[in-house]
């Protein structure tokens, strides 16, 4: 669940104060003194000399080579490939601070995550011990079967593989003896409720067990594989070949990837992740020397998986079994490829083999060669659609294929124009149809998609009223109606939410969105002289904007004055407007306008990097700036006013050009413009 930026600012500040960034970075990197700072080799590029700089006093970090940086939250987000909420939760737990976003949880209950973590760990360790020191005939059978699958002891230990005894109460009994409540086995995902509600029984029985870990290397669930000799006793009641633990408060199969906690560093360094379909595939790949490999957990590769992997790598290769099911899954990933704007490759293995079998027969080099040559998802889909089709004569099949491809492209929320051109070119060459025709069909599909979204938004809007105004007469609240800027009648904004909604709605300027309802304020008009059309949401600050915020960082007192004096429309980029919005929100809540509080509020890693970069710039210029912060602030105000006057003059000239005036009227208006400019110059001097 996403956090409210302001309601949880206190929690963010407590966690940030309790956790030392140096300890967090030093846990995995070697820090060495570098002047007044500390430095380490950056894990995100081939760093031969320490270039990741850490400021212990400010609790910030920066790599100038990668142009990334931030605070302890952004470091954990990038290191673990997680979102802000997950990073906050992880650091809160590390600091021993209760992470609470809802009603207070009863310690020891099924809603207490620390209790569930302890329960899962206890069971995973017990299963591991059963296989590590086999004391029963079944445990020895399991150990022999694992060896027959080619998994050695080193990797058995690395992945903490265990054995669940063929018993109805091994796990439930162990938890009971350790004083866990009766509700915990089911809540932890290791047991099922008995019919009639009389207790529970073990979910995993007589199986090899594969713990599933989170990015902090804590077991959060597990999966079990049948052992043929033991399963034969139960006949049709043996269950499926694999059973994954159910979804719990700890485990979401659509978000977790098996082995990611082990593969994270190799994925980051190599810039590529291989995604397979089974536990044993991952283990076989690791044994062969291929480390950047993970597996999905009983589900298809999804958007959440790709988002996680994109934070760690530029390229994701989906390695699929060569059976019919693998072929179908390959067809499902193209839309994901388009929506995520990811370099997603698809490798389907030959002869219906899985990766473990392929590696056993052909070895690491052969698989790595196939990975290197794997086509991207678009090419894989094209090959699938055109297989057996005569693109010259089979008109119906070609039209169906084109509709399929353009329909998928139309769903992309933000498709890079160059990428679109390249895709259209590939479609044109494949189907022997002109690019202009394909572009027309794509625009038609986009219009249909836009209309579908409009109707969906209208439906959602009709389902409720404007909750921000608290007045049913204010009109429906929709995704197109974000909070108005700070200080308006509609209340404060959450800059993190506003930035996210801007991206989702494909907007260049959230302030340009219309606000409905009687309490709404009119949206400011765009200043064409200072705000460029189609500006990117993640454009670095301009020199004007950067100088303003450096003054505000250097002097929190001036930050308060700037919040009152600066119009967001004076700023050049959306990034600058978001930072100003954060300052406005802090001021409205009566918070200190320090850079530490600003970083605690901002969750977006790009904006954090911009703020931290300005901090480091100020540190480098310390003692070298000849003007005081007050002098620089006044100079900036003059420049902003001058730019606004120029923009106003351009608007007047445009108005003059659009009016049908006679010669005398034109001369009179020109004289007014001249006099106004003369007065302005006298004031400036």
PDB file of N, CA and C in Angstrom, residues 119-120 122-124 126-127 130 163-178 180-181 184-186 188-192 200-205 209 222:
ATOM      1  N   UNK A 119       8.180 -17.452  11.963  1.00  0.00           N
ATOM      2  CA  UNK A 119       7.582 -18.768  11.741  1.00  0.00           C
ATOM      3  C   UNK A 119       8.125 -19.416  10.472  1.00  0.00           C
ATOM      4  N   UNK A 120       8.188 -18.658   9.388  1.00  0.00           N
ATOM      5  CA  UNK A 120       8.683 -19.207   8.124  1.00  0.00           C
ATOM      6  C   UNK A 120      10.146 -19.617   8.265  1.00  0.00           C
ATOM      7  N   UNK A 122      11.722 -20.548  10.985  1.00  0.00           N
ATOM      8  CA  UNK A 122      11.804 -21.742  11.822  1.00  0.00           C
ATOM      9  C   UNK A 122      11.524 -23.001  10.997  1.00  0.00           C
ATOM     10  N   UNK A 123      10.499 -22.967  10.169  1.00  0.00           N
ATOM     11  CA  UNK A 123      10.138 -24.136   9.363  1.00  0.00           C
ATOM     12  C   UNK A 123      11.182 -24.398   8.286  1.00  0.00           C
ATOM     13  N   UNK A 124      11.653 -23.348   7.614  1.00  0.00           N
ATOM     14  CA  UNK A 124      12.674 -23.526   6.571  1.00  0.00           C
ATOM     15  C   UNK A 124      13.955 -24.130   7.156  1.00  0.00           C
ATOM     16  N   UNK A 126      14.149 -25.992   9.809  1.00  0.00           N
ATOM     17  CA  UNK A 126      13.866 -27.381  10.188  1.00  0.00           C
ATOM     18  C   UNK A 126      13.888 -28.294   8.961  1.00  0.00           C
ATOM     19  N   UNK A 127      13.322 -27.817   7.853  1.00  0.00           N
ATOM     20  CA  UNK A 127      13.352 -28.603   6.617  1.00  0.00           C
ATOM     21  C   UNK A 127      14.793 -28.789   6.132  1.00  0.00           C
ATOM     22  N   UNK A 130      16.549 -31.428   8.136  1.00  0.00           N
ATOM     23  CA  UNK A 130      16.094 -32.771   7.781  1.00  0.00           C
ATOM     24  C   UNK A 130      16.907 -33.339   6.605  1.00  0.00           C
ATOM     25  N   UNK A 163      13.905 -30.716   3.196  1.00  0.00           N
ATOM     26  CA  UNK A 163      12.979 -31.832   2.984  1.00  0.00           C
ATOM     27  C   UNK A 163      11.856 -31.735   4.001  1.00  0.00           C
ATOM     28  N   UNK A 164      10.610 -31.782   3.484  1.00  0.00           N
ATOM     29  CA  UNK A 164       9.440 -31.789   4.357  1.00  0.00           C
ATOM     30  C   UNK A 164       9.037 -33.236   4.598  1.00  0.00           C
ATOM     31  N   UNK A 165       9.114 -33.710   5.835  1.00  0.00           N
ATOM     32  CA  UNK A 165       8.732 -35.100   6.120  1.00  0.00           C
ATOM     33  C   UNK A 165       7.306 -35.407   5.656  1.00  0.00           C
ATOM     34  N   UNK A 166       7.072 -36.669   5.315  1.00  0.00           N
ATOM     35  CA  UNK A 166       5.757 -37.100   4.846  1.00  0.00           C
ATOM     36  C   UNK A 166       4.837 -37.242   6.058  1.00  0.00           C
ATOM     37  N   UNK A 167       4.507 -36.097   6.620  1.00  0.00           N
ATOM     38  CA  UNK A 167       3.746 -36.054   7.870  1.00  0.00           C
ATOM     39  C   UNK A 167       2.698 -34.958   7.780  1.00  0.00           C
ATOM     40  N   UNK A 168       1.579 -35.151   8.498  1.00  0.00           N
ATOM     41  CA  UNK A 168       0.510 -34.162   8.483  1.00  0.00           C
ATOM     42  C   UNK A 168       0.752 -33.021   9.471  1.00  0.00           C
ATOM     43  N   UNK A 169       1.693 -33.213  10.406  1.00  0.00           N
ATOM     44  CA  UNK A 169       1.809 -32.210  11.469  1.00  0.00           C
ATOM     45  C   UNK A 169       3.257 -31.858  11.826  1.00  0.00           C
ATOM     46  N   UNK A 170       4.212 -32.090  10.920  1.00  0.00           N
ATOM     47  CA  UNK A 170       5.596 -31.740  11.252  1.00  0.00           C
ATOM     48  C   UNK A 170       5.715 -30.231  11.484  1.00  0.00           C
ATOM     49  N   UNK A 171       5.255 -29.423  10.525  1.00  0.00           N
ATOM     50  CA  UNK A 171       5.386 -27.958  10.632  1.00  0.00           C
ATOM     51  C   UNK A 171       4.448 -27.389  11.695  1.00  0.00           C
ATOM     52  N   UNK A 172       3.192 -27.826  11.672  1.00  0.00           N
ATOM     53  CA  UNK A 172       2.238 -27.276  12.638  1.00  0.00           C
ATOM     54  C   UNK A 172       2.632 -27.642  14.068  1.00  0.00           C
ATOM     55  N   UNK A 173       3.136 -28.855  14.251  1.00  0.00           N
ATOM     56  CA  UNK A 173       3.564 -29.259  15.586  1.00  0.00           C
ATOM     57  C   UNK A 173       4.775 -28.484  16.059  1.00  0.00           C
ATOM     58  N   UNK A 174       5.712 -28.226  15.148  1.00  0.00           N
ATOM     59  CA  UNK A 174       6.907 -27.470  15.513  1.00  0.00           C
ATOM     60  C   UNK A 174       6.544 -26.054  15.936  1.00  0.00           C
ATOM     61  N   UNK A 175       5.639 -25.421  15.204  1.00  0.00           N
ATOM     62  CA  UNK A 175       5.222 -24.065  15.566  1.00  0.00           C
ATOM     63  C   UNK A 175       4.479 -24.058  16.896  1.00  0.00           C
ATOM     64  N   UNK A 176       3.673 -25.083  17.134  1.00  0.00           N
ATOM     65  CA  UNK A 176       2.942 -25.157  18.401  1.00  0.00           C
ATOM     66  C   UNK A 176       3.899 -25.306  19.572  1.00  0.00           C
ATOM     67  N   UNK A 177       4.920 -26.167  19.401  1.00  0.00           N
ATOM     68  CA  UNK A 177       5.896 -26.361  20.483  1.00  0.00           C
ATOM     69  C   UNK A 177       6.694 -25.094  20.764  1.00  0.00           C
ATOM     70  N   UNK A 178       6.815 -24.228  19.757  1.00  0.00           N
ATOM     71  CA  UNK A 178       7.547 -22.972  19.926  1.00  0.00           C
ATOM     72  C   UNK A 178       6.624 -21.805  20.269  1.00  0.00           C
ATOM     73  N   UNK A 180       3.889 -20.539  19.049  1.00  0.00           N
ATOM     74  CA  UNK A 180       3.177 -19.717  18.068  1.00  0.00           C
ATOM     75  C   UNK A 180       1.681 -19.985  18.197  1.00  0.00           C
ATOM     76  N   UNK A 181       0.888 -18.985  17.949  1.00  0.00           N
ATOM     77  CA  UNK A 181      -0.555 -19.140  18.036  1.00  0.00           C
ATOM     78  C   UNK A 181      -1.061 -20.121  16.973  1.00  0.00           C
ATOM     79  N   UNK A 184      -1.127 -19.091  13.190  1.00  0.00           N
ATOM     80  CA  UNK A 184       0.097 -18.728  12.485  1.00  0.00           C
ATOM     81  C   UNK A 184       0.473 -19.687  11.347  1.00  0.00           C
ATOM     82  N   UNK A 185       0.392 -21.004  11.490  1.00  0.00           N
ATOM     83  CA  UNK A 185       0.808 -21.883  10.384  1.00  0.00           C
ATOM     84  C   UNK A 185       0.122 -21.560   9.061  1.00  0.00           C
ATOM     85  N   UNK A 186      -1.182 -21.321   9.095  1.00  0.00           N
ATOM     86  CA  UNK A 186      -1.907 -20.989   7.867  1.00  0.00           C
ATOM     87  C   UNK A 186      -1.510 -19.603   7.380  1.00  0.00           C
ATOM     88  N   UNK A 188       1.241 -18.087   7.778  1.00  0.00           N
ATOM     89  CA  UNK A 188       2.616 -18.106   7.270  1.00  0.00           C
ATOM     90  C   UNK A 188       2.739 -18.889   5.973  1.00  0.00           C
ATOM     91  N   UNK A 189       1.670 -19.573   5.562  1.00  0.00           N
ATOM     92  CA  UNK A 189       1.679 -20.282   4.293  1.00  0.00           C
ATOM     93  C   UNK A 189       2.274 -21.669   4.346  1.00  0.00           C
ATOM     94  N   UNK A 190       2.341 -22.282   5.534  1.00  0.00           N
ATOM     95  CA  UNK A 190       2.923 -23.629   5.646  1.00  0.00           C
ATOM     96  C   UNK A 190       1.871 -24.675   5.988  1.00  0.00           C
ATOM     97  N   UNK A 191       0.604 -24.260   6.148  1.00  0.00           N
ATOM     98  CA  UNK A 191      -0.444 -25.201   6.527  1.00  0.00           C
ATOM     99  C   UNK A 191      -1.768 -24.767   5.909  1.00  0.00           C
ATOM    100  N   UNK A 192      -2.720 -25.689   5.937  1.00  0.00           N
ATOM    101  CA  UNK A 192      -4.070 -25.435   5.449  1.00  0.00           C
ATOM    102  C   UNK A 192      -5.055 -25.706   6.584  1.00  0.00           C
ATOM    103  N   UNK A 200      -5.373 -27.180  11.795  1.00  0.00           N
ATOM    104  CA  UNK A 200      -4.759 -27.123  10.464  1.00  0.00           C
ATOM    105  C   UNK A 200      -3.819 -28.307  10.291  1.00  0.00           C
ATOM    106  N   UNK A 201      -3.392 -28.513   9.046  1.00  0.00           N
ATOM    107  CA  UNK A 201      -2.458 -29.590   8.739  1.00  0.00           C
ATOM    108  C   UNK A 201      -1.417 -29.089   7.753  1.00  0.00           C
ATOM    109  N   UNK A 202      -0.285 -29.786   7.681  1.00  0.00           N
ATOM    110  CA  UNK A 202       0.849 -29.332   6.868  1.00  0.00           C
ATOM    111  C   UNK A 202       0.496 -29.282   5.381  1.00  0.00           C
ATOM    112  N   UNK A 203       0.890 -28.209   4.734  1.00  0.00           N
ATOM    113  CA  UNK A 203       0.703 -28.079   3.290  1.00  0.00           C
ATOM    114  C   UNK A 203       1.716 -28.933   2.532  1.00  0.00           C
ATOM    115  N   UNK A 204       2.970 -28.940   2.990  1.00  0.00           N
ATOM    116  CA  UNK A 204       4.050 -29.645   2.294  1.00  0.00           C
ATOM    117  C   UNK A 204       4.353 -30.956   3.019  1.00  0.00           C
ATOM    118  N   UNK A 205       4.281 -32.058   2.271  1.00  0.00           N
ATOM    119  CA  UNK A 205       4.520 -33.367   2.865  1.00  0.00           C
ATOM    120  C   UNK A 205       5.297 -34.231   1.866  1.00  0.00           C
ATOM    121  N   UNK A 209      12.169 -29.155  -0.532  1.00  0.00           N
ATOM    122  CA  UNK A 209      11.696 -27.816  -0.232  1.00  0.00           C
ATOM    123  C   UNK A 209      12.704 -26.753  -0.659  1.00  0.00           C
ATOM    124  N   UNK A 222       7.922 -20.713   0.496  1.00  0.00           N
ATOM    125  CA  UNK A 222       8.684 -21.859   0.003  1.00  0.00           C
ATOM    126  C   UNK A 222       7.881 -22.600  -1.050  1.00  0.00           C
TER     127      UNK A 222
END
